[in-house]
Coordinates of C-alpha atoms in Angstrom, one line a residue:
Chain A
X244 CA 32.8 7.1 -8.9
X245 CA 31.6 9.5 -6.2
X246 CA 28.5 11.6 -6.3
X247 CA 30.4 14.7 -7.3
X248 CA 31.1 13.1 -10.8
X249 CA 27.6 11.9 -11.2
X250 CA 25.5 14.9 -10.2
X251 CA 24.1 17.2 -12.7
X252 CA 25.6 20.8 -13.1
X253 CA 22.5 22.3 -11.6
X254 CA 22.7 20.0 -8.5
X255 CA 26.2 20.9 -7.8
X256 CA 25.5 24.7 -7.7
X257 CA 23.0 24.1 -4.9
X258 CA 24.0 24.1 -1.4
X259 CA 25.3 20.6 -0.4
X260 CA 22.8 18.6 1.9
X261 CA 24.8 15.8 3.8
X262 CA 23.5 12.3 4.3
X263 CA 23.5 13.0 7.9
X264 CA 21.1 16.1 7.6
X265 CA 18.9 14.1 5.3
X266 CA 18.8 11.1 7.8
X267 CA 18.0 13.4 10.7
X268 CA 15.2 15.1 8.8
X269 CA 13.3 11.7 8.9
X270 CA 14.4 10.8 12.4
X271 CA 11.4 11.6 14.3
X272 CA 8.9 10.1 11.9
X273 CA 11.0 7.0 11.1
X274 CA 11.6 6.3 14.9
X275 CA 7.8 6.5 15.7
X276 CA 7.0 4.3 12.7
X277 CA 9.7 1.7 13.6
X278 CA 8.8 1.7 17.4
X279 CA 5.2 1.1 16.7
X280 CA 6.0 -1.6 14.1
X281 CA 8.1 -3.5 16.7
X282 CA 5.3 -3.3 19.2
X283 CA 2.7 -4.6 16.6
X284 CA 5.1 -7.2 15.6
X285 CA 5.1 -8.8 19.1
X286 CA 1.4 -8.4 19.5
X287 CA 0.8 -10.1 16.2
X288 CA 3.2 -12.9 16.8
X289 CA 1.3 -13.6 20.1
X290 CA -2.1 -13.7 18.1
X291 CA -0.3 -16.1 15.6
X292 CA 0.7 -18.5 18.2
X293 CA -2.6 -18.6 19.8
X294 CA -4.3 -19.2 16.5
X295 CA -1.7 -21.8 15.5
X296 CA -2.2 -23.9 18.7
X297 CA -5.9 -23.7 18.4
X298 CA -5.7 -25.6 15.0
X299 CA -4.3 -28.7 16.6
X300 CA -5.6 -28.1 20.2
X301 CA -9.0 -26.5 19.7
X302 CA -9.7 -26.4 23.5
X303 CA -6.7 -24.1 24.1
X304 CA -8.1 -20.9 25.6
X305 CA -11.5 -22.3 24.5
X306 CA -13.4 -20.3 27.1
X307 CA -12.0 -16.9 26.0
X308 CA -14.6 -15.5 23.8
X309 CA -12.2 -12.8 22.4
X310 CA -9.8 -15.4 21.5
X311 CA -11.9 -17.8 19.4
X312 CA -9.9 -18.9 16.2
X313 CA -11.6 -16.7 14.0
X314 CA -10.9 -13.6 15.9
X315 CA -7.3 -14.4 16.9
X316 CA -6.4 -15.2 13.4
X317 CA -7.9 -12.0 12.0
X318 CA -6.3 -10.1 14.9
X319 CA -3.0 -11.7 13.9
X320 CA -3.4 -10.8 10.3
X321 CA -4.4 -7.2 10.9
X322 CA -1.8 -6.6 13.6
X323 CA 1.1 -7.8 11.4
X324 CA -0.2 -6.4 8.0
X325 CA -1.3 -3.0 9.0
X326 CA 0.6 -2.8 12.2
X327 CA 4.0 -4.3 11.7
X328 CA 4.3 -4.2 7.9
X329 CA 2.8 -0.9 7.1
X330 CA 4.5 1.1 10.1
X331 CA 7.7 -0.5 9.2
X332 CA 7.5 0.3 5.4
X333 CA 6.1 3.8 6.0
X334 CA 9.5 4.5 8.0
X335 CA 11.6 2.8 5.2
X336 CA 10.0 4.5 2.3
X337 CA 10.2 7.9 3.8
X338 CA 13.8 7.6 4.6
X339 CA 14.6 6.1 1.3
X340 CA 12.7 8.8 -0.6
X341 CA 14.3 11.5 1.2
X342 CA 17.9 10.0 0.6
X343 CA 17.3 9.3 -3.1
X344 CA 15.8 12.9 -3.5
X345 CA 19.0 14.2 -1.8
X346 CA 16.7 16.4 0.0
X347 CA 15.9 16.9 3.6
X348 CA 12.2 15.9 4.5
X349 CA 10.4 19.2 5.3
X350 CA 8.3 19.4 8.5
X351 CA 8.7 15.8 9.2
X352 CA 7.5 16.3 12.6
X353 CA 3.9 16.6 11.1
X354 CA 4.2 13.0 10.1
X355 CA 3.9 12.1 13.8
X356 CA 0.3 13.0 13.6
X357 CA 0.0 10.6 10.7
X358 CA 1.7 7.9 12.8
X359 CA -0.3 8.6 15.7
X360 CA -3.6 8.4 13.9
X361 CA -2.6 5.3 11.9
X362 CA -1.8 3.5 15.2
X363 CA -4.9 4.7 17.0
X364 CA -7.0 3.5 14.2
X365 CA -5.4 0.0 14.4
X366 CA -5.9 -0.2 18.2
X367 CA -9.6 0.5 17.6
X368 CA -9.7 -1.8 14.7
X369 CA -8.0 -4.8 16.3
X370 CA -10.2 -4.2 19.5
X371 CA -13.1 -4.3 17.3
X372 CA -12.0 -7.6 15.8
X373 CA -11.6 -9.1 19.1
X374 CA -14.9 -7.8 20.3
X375 CA -16.6 -9.7 17.5
X376 CA -17.0 -6.7 15.1
X377 CA -15.0 -8.1 12.3
X378 CA -16.2 -8.2 8.8
X379 CA -15.9 -11.5 6.7
X380 CA -13.8 -9.8 4.1
X381 CA -10.2 -11.1 3.6
X382 CA -7.6 -8.4 4.5
X383 CA -10.4 -5.9 5.4
X384 CA -11.4 -7.6 8.7
X385 CA -11.3 -4.3 10.7
X386 CA -14.7 -2.7 11.3
X387 CA -15.4 -0.2 8.6
X388 CA -15.4 2.7 11.0
X389 CA -11.7 2.8 11.2
X390 CA -11.4 3.3 7.4
X391 CA -11.5 7.1 7.5
X392 CA -8.8 7.3 10.3
X393 CA -6.5 5.0 8.3
X394 CA -7.2 6.8 5.0
X395 CA -6.4 10.1 6.5
X396 CA -3.0 9.0 8.0
X397 CA -2.2 7.2 4.8
X398 CA -3.0 10.4 2.8
X399 CA -0.5 12.4 4.8
X400 CA 2.2 9.9 4.5
X401 CA 1.9 9.5 0.8
X402 CA 1.7 13.3 0.3
X403 CA 5.0 13.6 2.3
X404 CA 6.5 10.9 0.2
X405 CA 5.4 12.7 -3.1
X406 CA 6.5 16.1 -2.0
X407 CA 10.0 14.8 -1.1
X408 CA 10.1 13.5 -4.6
X409 CA 8.8 16.8 -6.3
X410 CA 11.4 18.7 -4.3
X411 CA 14.2 16.4 -5.0
X412 CA 17.7 17.9 -5.7
X413 CA 18.8 14.9 -7.8
X414 CA 18.1 15.0 -11.4
X415 CA 18.0 11.2 -11.6
X416 CA 15.1 9.0 -10.7
X417 CA 16.5 5.8 -9.3
X418 CA 14.5 2.6 -9.7
X419 CA 13.5 2.5 -6.1
X420 CA 11.8 5.9 -6.4
X421 CA 9.8 4.4 -9.4
X422 CA 8.6 1.5 -7.0
X423 CA 7.9 3.7 -4.2
X424 CA 6.0 6.4 -6.2
X425 CA 3.9 3.7 -8.0
X426 CA 3.0 2.0 -4.6
X427 CA 1.9 5.3 -3.4
X428 CA -0.5 5.7 -6.2
X429 CA -1.5 2.1 -6.3
X430 CA -2.5 1.6 -2.6
X431 CA -5.3 4.3 -2.6
X432 CA -6.7 3.1 -5.9
X433 CA -7.0 -0.4 -4.4
X434 CA -8.4 0.7 -0.9
X435 CA -10.7 3.1 -2.3
X436 CA -12.4 0.8 -4.8
X437 CA -12.4 -2.1 -2.2
X438 CA -13.9 0.0 0.5
X439 CA -16.5 1.5 -1.8
X440 CA -17.6 -1.7 -3.5
X441 CA -17.4 -4.1 -0.5
X442 CA -18.0 -1.9 2.6
X443 CA -19.8 1.4 1.9
X444 CA -21.9 0.5 -1.1
X445 CA -21.7 -3.3 -1.5
X446 CA -21.9 -4.6 -5.0
X447 CA -24.2 -7.6 -5.5
X448 CA -23.1 -11.2 -5.8
X449 CA -19.9 -12.4 -6.9
X450 CA -18.7 -9.0 -7.8
X451 CA -17.8 -8.6 -4.1
X452 CA -15.7 -11.7 -4.2
X453 CA -13.9 -10.6 -7.4
X454 CA -13.2 -7.1 -5.9
X455 CA -12.0 -8.9 -2.5
X456 CA -9.5 -10.9 -4.3
X457 CA -8.4 -8.2 -6.8
X458 CA -7.7 -6.0 -3.6
X459 CA -6.3 -9.0 -1.4
X460 CA -3.8 -10.0 -4.0
X461 CA -2.7 -6.6 -5.2
X462 CA -2.1 -5.4 -1.6
X463 CA 0.7 -7.9 -1.8
X464 CA 1.7 -7.3 -5.3
X465 CA 1.1 -3.6 -5.8
X466 CA 1.9 -2.4 -2.2
X467 CA 4.1 -4.6 -0.1
X468 CA 6.2 -6.0 -3.1
X469 CA 7.1 -2.9 -4.9
X470 CA 8.1 -1.2 -1.7
X471 CA 10.3 -4.2 -0.5
X472 CA 11.8 -4.4 -4.1
X473 CA 12.6 -0.7 -3.8
X474 CA 14.5 -1.5 -0.6
X475 CA 16.4 -4.4 -2.1
X476 CA 17.4 -2.2 -5.2
X477 CA 18.8 0.4 -2.8
X478 CA 20.4 -1.7 -0.1
X479 CA 22.1 -4.6 -2.0
X480 CA 24.1 -2.2 -4.2
X481 CA 24.5 0.4 -1.5
X482 CA 25.9 -2.0 1.2
X483 CA 28.3 -4.0 -1.4
X484 CA 29.4 -0.6 -2.6
X485 CA 28.7 -1.9 -6.2
X486 CA 26.1 -0.6 -8.6
X487 CA 23.2 -2.9 -9.6
X488 CA 24.3 -5.3 -12.3
X489 CA 21.8 -4.0 -15.0
X490 CA 19.9 -1.1 -14.4
X491 CA 18.1 -1.7 -17.7
X492 CA 16.7 -4.9 -16.3
X493 CA 15.6 -3.1 -13.0
X494 CA 13.4 -0.7 -15.3
X495 CA 12.1 -3.6 -17.2
X496 CA 11.2 -5.5 -14.0
X497 CA 9.4 -2.4 -12.7
X498 CA 7.3 -1.8 -15.8
X499 CA 6.4 -5.4 -16.3
X500 CA 5.4 -5.8 -12.8
X501 CA 3.2 -2.6 -13.3
X502 CA 1.7 -4.1 -16.3
X503 CA 0.9 -7.7 -15.1
X504 CA 0.3 -7.8 -11.5
X505 CA -3.0 -6.0 -11.5
X506 CA -4.7 -8.7 -13.3
X507 CA -3.5 -11.6 -11.3
X508 CA -5.6 -11.7 -8.3
X509 CA -8.7 -13.4 -9.8
X510 CA -6.8 -16.7 -9.8
X511 CA -7.9 -17.1 -6.2
X512 CA -11.5 -17.7 -7.6
X513 CA -10.5 -20.7 -10.0
X514 CA -13.6 -22.9 -10.0
X515 CA -15.8 -20.3 -8.6
X516 CA -19.1 -18.9 -10.2
X517 CA -17.5 -16.0 -12.2
X518 CA -16.9 -15.6 -16.0
X519 CA -14.2 -18.1 -17.2
X520 CA -12.5 -15.4 -19.3
X521 CA -11.8 -13.3 -16.1
X522 CA -10.2 -16.3 -14.5
X523 CA -8.2 -17.1 -17.6
X524 CA -7.0 -13.5 -17.8
X525 CA -6.0 -13.8 -14.2
X526 CA -4.0 -17.0 -14.9
X527 CA -2.4 -15.5 -18.0
X528 CA -1.3 -12.5 -16.1
X529 CA 0.0 -14.7 -13.1
X530 CA 2.2 -16.7 -15.6
X531 CA 3.4 -13.5 -17.1
X532 CA 4.6 -12.3 -13.7
X533 CA 7.4 -14.8 -14.4
X534 CA 9.2 -12.0 -16.5
X535 CA 9.6 -9.4 -13.8
X536 CA 10.4 -12.0 -11.3
X537 CA 13.2 -13.8 -13.2
X538 CA 14.5 -10.3 -14.4
X539 CA 14.7 -9.1 -10.8
X540 CA 16.2 -12.5 -9.7
X541 CA 18.9 -12.3 -12.4
X542 CA 19.7 -8.8 -11.6
X543 CA 20.0 -9.4 -7.7
X544 CA 22.0 -12.5 -8.2
X545 CA 24.5 -10.8 -10.7
X546 CA 25.0 -8.0 -8.3
X547 CA 25.7 -10.3 -5.4
X548 CA 27.7 -13.0 -7.1
X549 CA 31.2 -13.3 -5.9
X550 CA 30.5 -11.3 -2.7
X551 CA 28.6 -13.7 -0.6
X552 CA 31.3 -13.3 2.1
X553 CA 30.3 -9.7 2.3
X554 CA 26.6 -10.5 2.4
X555 CA 27.3 -12.8 5.5
X556 CA 29.3 -10.0 7.3
X557 CA 26.3 -7.6 7.0
X558 CA 23.2 -7.9 9.0
X559 CA 21.4 -5.8 6.5
X560 CA 22.2 -8.0 3.6
X561 CA 21.8 -11.3 5.4
X562 CA 18.1 -10.5 5.8
X563 CA 17.7 -8.7 2.5
X564 CA 19.3 -11.4 0.3
X565 CA 17.2 -14.0 2.3
X566 CA 14.2 -11.9 1.4
X567 CA 15.2 -11.5 -2.2
X568 CA 15.6 -15.2 -2.7
X569 CA 12.3 -15.8 -1.1
X570 CA 10.8 -13.3 -3.6
X571 CA 11.9 -15.4 -6.5
X572 CA 10.8 -18.7 -5.1
X573 CA 7.5 -17.4 -3.7
X574 CA 6.6 -15.8 -6.9
X575 CA 7.3 -18.7 -9.2
X576 CA 5.4 -21.0 -6.9
X577 CA 2.5 -18.5 -6.9
X578 CA 2.6 -18.4 -10.8
X579 CA 2.3 -22.3 -10.7
X580 CA -0.5 -22.1 -8.2
X581 CA -2.5 -20.0 -10.5
X582 CA -2.7 -22.8 -13.1
X583 CA -6.1 -24.5 -12.9
X584 CA -4.8 -28.0 -12.6
X585 CA -2.6 -27.0 -9.5
X586 CA -5.1 -24.7 -8.1
X587 CA -7.7 -27.6 -8.0
X588 CA -5.3 -29.2 -5.4
X589 CA -4.1 -26.2 -3.5
X590 CA -7.4 -24.3 -3.1
X591 CA -8.8 -24.3 0.5
X592 CA -5.6 -26.0 1.9
X593 CA -2.8 -25.0 4.2
X594 CA -0.7 -24.5 1.1
X595 CA -2.2 -21.2 0.3
X596 CA -1.4 -20.2 4.0
X597 CA 2.2 -21.3 3.6
X598 CA 2.4 -19.4 0.2
X599 CA 1.1 -16.1 1.8
X600 CA 3.7 -16.4 4.5
X601 CA 6.4 -17.1 2.0
X602 CA 5.6 -13.8 0.3
X603 CA 4.7 -11.6 3.3
X604 CA 7.3 -12.9 5.7
X605 CA 10.2 -14.6 4.0
X606 CA 10.1 -11.9 1.4
X607 CA 8.8 -8.6 2.8
X608 CA 9.3 -8.9 6.4
X609 CA 13.0 -10.1 6.0
X610 CA 13.6 -7.1 3.7
X611 CA 12.0 -4.7 6.3
X612 CA 14.3 -6.3 9.1
X613 CA 17.4 -5.8 7.0
X614 CA 16.4 -2.1 6.0
X615 CA 15.9 -1.3 9.8
X616 CA 19.3 -2.7 10.6
X617 CA 20.8 -0.2 8.1
X618 CA 18.7 2.7 8.9
X619 CA 18.7 2.7 12.8
X620 CA 22.3 3.4 13.5
X621 CA 22.2 6.4 11.0
X622 CA 19.1 7.8 12.7
X623 CA 20.5 7.4 16.4
X624 CA 24.2 7.8 15.6
X625 CA 24.8 4.6 17.6
X626 CA 25.6 1.0 16.7
X627 CA 23.5 -1.8 17.5
X628 CA 24.3 -2.9 21.0
X629 CA 24.6 -6.7 20.5
X630 CA 25.7 -8.8 17.5
X631 CA 24.5 -12.0 19.4
X632 CA 21.0 -10.8 19.4
X633 CA 21.2 -10.1 15.6
X634 CA 22.4 -13.5 15.2
X635 CA 19.5 -15.0 17.3
X636 CA 17.1 -12.7 15.4
X637 CA 18.4 -14.0 11.9
X638 CA 18.5 -17.8 12.8
X639 CA 15.1 -17.7 14.6
X640 CA 13.4 -16.1 11.6
X641 CA 15.3 -17.8 9.0
X642 CA 14.8 -21.4 10.5
X643 CA 11.3 -20.5 11.7
X644 CA 9.9 -19.3 8.3
X645 CA 11.7 -22.1 6.3
X646 CA 10.2 -24.6 8.6
X647 CA 6.6 -23.2 8.4
X648 CA 6.8 -22.8 4.5
X649 CA 8.0 -26.3 4.0
X650 CA 5.7 -27.9 6.4
X651 CA 2.5 -26.0 4.9
X652 CA 3.5 -26.7 1.5
X653 CA 4.0 -30.3 2.0
X654 CA 1.0 -30.6 4.3
X655 CA -1.2 -28.5 2.1
X656 CA -0.4 -30.6 -0.9
X657 CA -1.2 -34.0 0.7
X658 CA -4.4 -32.3 2.1
X659 CA -5.6 -31.1 -1.2
X660 CA -4.9 -34.4 -2.9
X661 CA -6.8 -36.3 -0.3
X662 CA -9.7 -33.7 -0.4
X663 CA -10.0 -34.5 -4.1
X664 CA -10.1 -38.1 -3.3
X665 CA -13.6 -39.4 -2.3
X666 CA -12.3 -42.4 -0.7
X667 CA -10.5 -40.6 2.1
X668 CA -12.8 -39.6 5.0
X669 CA -12.8 -35.9 5.9
X670 CA -11.9 -36.8 9.5
X671 CA -9.0 -39.0 8.4
X672 CA -7.5 -36.2 6.2
X673 CA -7.9 -33.8 9.1
X674 CA -5.9 -36.1 11.4
X675 CA -3.4 -36.3 8.6
X676 CA -2.6 -32.7 8.6
X677 CA -1.9 -32.6 12.4
X678 CA 2.0 -33.2 12.1
X679 CA 2.2 -30.2 9.8
X680 CA 0.1 -28.1 12.1
X681 CA 2.4 -28.9 15.0
X682 CA 5.3 -28.0 12.8
X683 CA 3.6 -24.8 12.0
X684 CA 3.4 -24.0 15.9
X685 CA 7.1 -25.1 16.5
X686 CA 8.0 -22.6 13.5
X687 CA 5.8 -19.8 15.5
X688 CA 7.9 -20.4 18.6
X689 CA 11.3 -20.0 16.5
X690 CA 9.9 -16.8 15.0
X691 CA 8.8 -15.5 18.4
X692 CA 12.4 -16.1 19.7
X693 CA 13.7 -14.2 16.8
X694 CA 11.4 -11.3 17.3
X695 CA 12.0 -11.1 20.9
X696 CA 15.8 -10.8 20.3
X697 CA 15.1 -7.9 17.8
X698 CA 12.7 -6.3 20.1
X699 CA 15.2 -6.3 23.0
X700 CA 18.1 -5.1 20.6
X701 CA 15.8 -2.4 19.3
X702 CA 14.8 -0.9 22.5
X703 CA 18.2 -1.4 24.0
X704 CA 19.6 0.8 21.3
X705 CA 16.9 3.3 21.5
X706 CA 17.1 4.0 25.3
X707 CA 20.6 3.1 26.2
X708 CA 22.9 5.9 24.9
X709 CA 26.3 4.5 24.2
X710 CA 29.7 6.1 23.5
X711 CA 30.2 6.1 19.6
X712 CA 32.8 3.9 18.6
X713 CA 35.0 5.5 16.0
X714 CA 36.0 2.3 14.6
X715 CA 32.4 0.9 14.5
X716 CA 30.9 -0.6 11.3
X717 CA 28.7 2.4 10.3
X718 CA 30.4 5.2 8.3
X719 CA 29.9 8.3 10.1
X720 CA 30.9 11.3 8.1
X721 CA 32.8 14.3 9.5
X722 CA 29.9 16.5 9.4
X723 CA 27.9 14.4 11.7
X724 CA 30.8 14.0 14.1
X725 CA 30.8 17.8 14.4
X726 CA 27.2 17.9 15.1
X727 CA 27.2 15.2 17.8
Chain B
X288 CA -26.3 1.4 -5.6
X289 CA -27.1 1.0 -9.4
X290 CA -24.8 -1.1 -11.7
X291 CA -23.8 2.0 -13.8
X292 CA -22.3 3.6 -10.5
X293 CA -20.1 0.6 -10.1
X294 CA -19.0 0.9 -13.7
X295 CA -18.1 4.5 -13.0
X296 CA -16.0 3.5 -10.0
X297 CA -14.2 0.7 -11.7
X298 CA -13.8 2.3 -15.1
X299 CA -13.3 5.8 -13.6
X300 CA -10.7 5.0 -11.2
X301 CA -9.0 2.4 -13.3
X302 CA -9.0 4.7 -16.2
X303 CA -7.6 7.7 -14.2
X304 CA -4.8 5.4 -13.0
X305 CA -4.2 3.9 -16.4
X306 CA -3.9 7.5 -17.9
X307 CA -1.6 8.5 -15.1
X308 CA 0.8 5.5 -15.7
X309 CA 1.0 6.3 -19.5
X310 CA 1.5 10.1 -18.6
X311 CA 4.2 9.0 -16.2
X312 CA 5.9 6.9 -18.9
X313 CA 5.9 9.8 -21.3
X314 CA 7.2 12.1 -18.8
X315 CA 10.0 9.6 -18.0
X316 CA 11.0 9.3 -21.5
X317 CA 10.8 13.2 -22.3
X318 CA 13.0 14.0 -19.3
X319 CA 15.5 11.4 -20.3
X320 CA 15.0 9.0 -17.3
X321 CA 14.8 6.1 -19.6
X322 CA 18.4 6.8 -20.9
X323 CA 21.9 7.0 -19.4
X324 CA 21.2 4.0 -17.0
X325 CA 25.0 3.7 -16.2
X326 CA 25.0 7.0 -14.3
X327 CA 21.6 6.5 -12.5
X328 CA 22.8 3.2 -11.3
X329 CA 25.7 4.9 -9.5
X330 CA 23.6 7.8 -8.2
X331 CA 23.1 6.0 -4.7
X332 CA 26.8 6.4 -4.0
X333 CA 28.0 9.6 -2.1
X334 CA 31.2 10.8 -0.7
X335 CA 30.1 9.6 2.8
X336 CA 29.1 6.2 1.5
X337 CA 31.1 5.8 -1.6
X338 CA 31.3 3.1 -4.4
X339 CA 33.8 0.3 -3.7
X340 CA 33.3 0.4 0.0
X341 CA 31.0 -1.8 2.1
X342 CA 28.8 0.2 4.4
X343 CA 27.3 -2.4 6.9
X344 CA 28.7 -4.9 9.2
X345 CA 28.0 -6.7 12.4
X346 CA 28.7 -4.5 15.4
X347 CA 32.5 -4.7 16.3
X348 CA 33.2 -6.8 13.3
X349 CA 34.5 -4.1 10.8
X350 CA 37.5 -5.1 8.7
X351 CA 40.5 -2.7 8.4
X352 CA 39.8 -0.1 5.4
X353 CA 42.4 -1.5 3.2
X354 CA 41.0 -5.1 3.6
X355 CA 37.6 -3.8 2.9
X356 CA 38.1 -1.7 -0.1
X357 CA 40.3 -4.4 -1.8
X358 CA 37.9 -7.0 -1.3
X359 CA 34.7 -5.5 -2.6

């Protein structure tokens, strides 16, 4: 069924806007965000490698004050979380929102200002971390003076996303739009509350910790996850040319995530000096998260089932389906980790680090990679220059993150069991973690190879104008052909 | 800052967002966005990127149009 049969009568009366025109209206902003995201990805990966090697060779770069473990690790987290992940998802969400609203992004050039301020803020923030000005607050390590700059940029981006929705030509609200709109509202709520209660007017005592983990966990669940799910719900059916298996389930998944996730973050404080009922509420919500996760997993699986050959033939779907499968697995493990008995073992171990990478990398980052593979040819009107580099990118990342997640889960569990055993000396259990830390560094090298391949392919595509292949994989419409 | 200021921040912001969520749900129900799911699920397909056709391949690996349409 084509769009012509699905549009409302009032939409058909309006002047038709082609996909080409919509894509081009997002071009400047999306290219800026994607370019910056790639630079931050490489910077963040280098910090990650330095931090990882220091865990098993503490003397590595031991004389460089700016790269002590604490600073390198925080510089890594903020470079990839706010630099890579947010830049990438800003570009994706604006492109998605414009397409789903069937409307051109108005004055998209102004978003360049938002992009510029966001990235200047990050440079100042990460430099502040390296200079020792970092805070001790997880996920908010950048000095607090960059917060106004980031907040201003974010406000511009979210206003543009919401305006695109308000001026939509399509009568329908697709499930991806639900996720994007919700995330655009949730993030300022989280950020404002956390900044106020931890940085600008700090609450006393353990309330700070509660706020910190409410923020830290919800950044993953109410910001990154909904946006990545918005992308999966668009790209899986779009690339396969097959509607989502059950739209009803996708709506159920959205509302159940909205209801349960916000409560879950306190499970990070199991055993901490905070009210038991608060932790219990967090555990219950964490377990209830099984509902949206399983619903989403069933929906994705049933959409893809029988078409795995097509998934394999598409760079976009290779990454996105890997990400969707990781979402299911990481979320179910996360629900289990919230249980008191499990948490008593996993708390303060490498397993938590492995779990975080499972969610933010194996799920979110892989979905972003896949989305960029779909969007870039439509922005630049060119194909990706090298299939070989895409293969290297996929295998480097897929093998790298799998190795990291498996090593840190196994190593972390053993570490937790031994920490709870008074007969095992602390030095001995530290030594026992070394093989897993070496595996983590090896996985970092694989990821670095994958990222380098992506980096080269991206900038090759960006700067080397190639003749358009009429038989290329991207479906270029006639309208766009006339415009090129 | 006094404790009641924090209560205002937590419950004020939380309440505002809770109310906005309920309002959004009511708006969605009133505007018919929670019905007619079959049509909505197909709204992502267009004439340029139609239903029944795969729209992404590795560079230089696109199958013939007939093969591609039949196999999806």
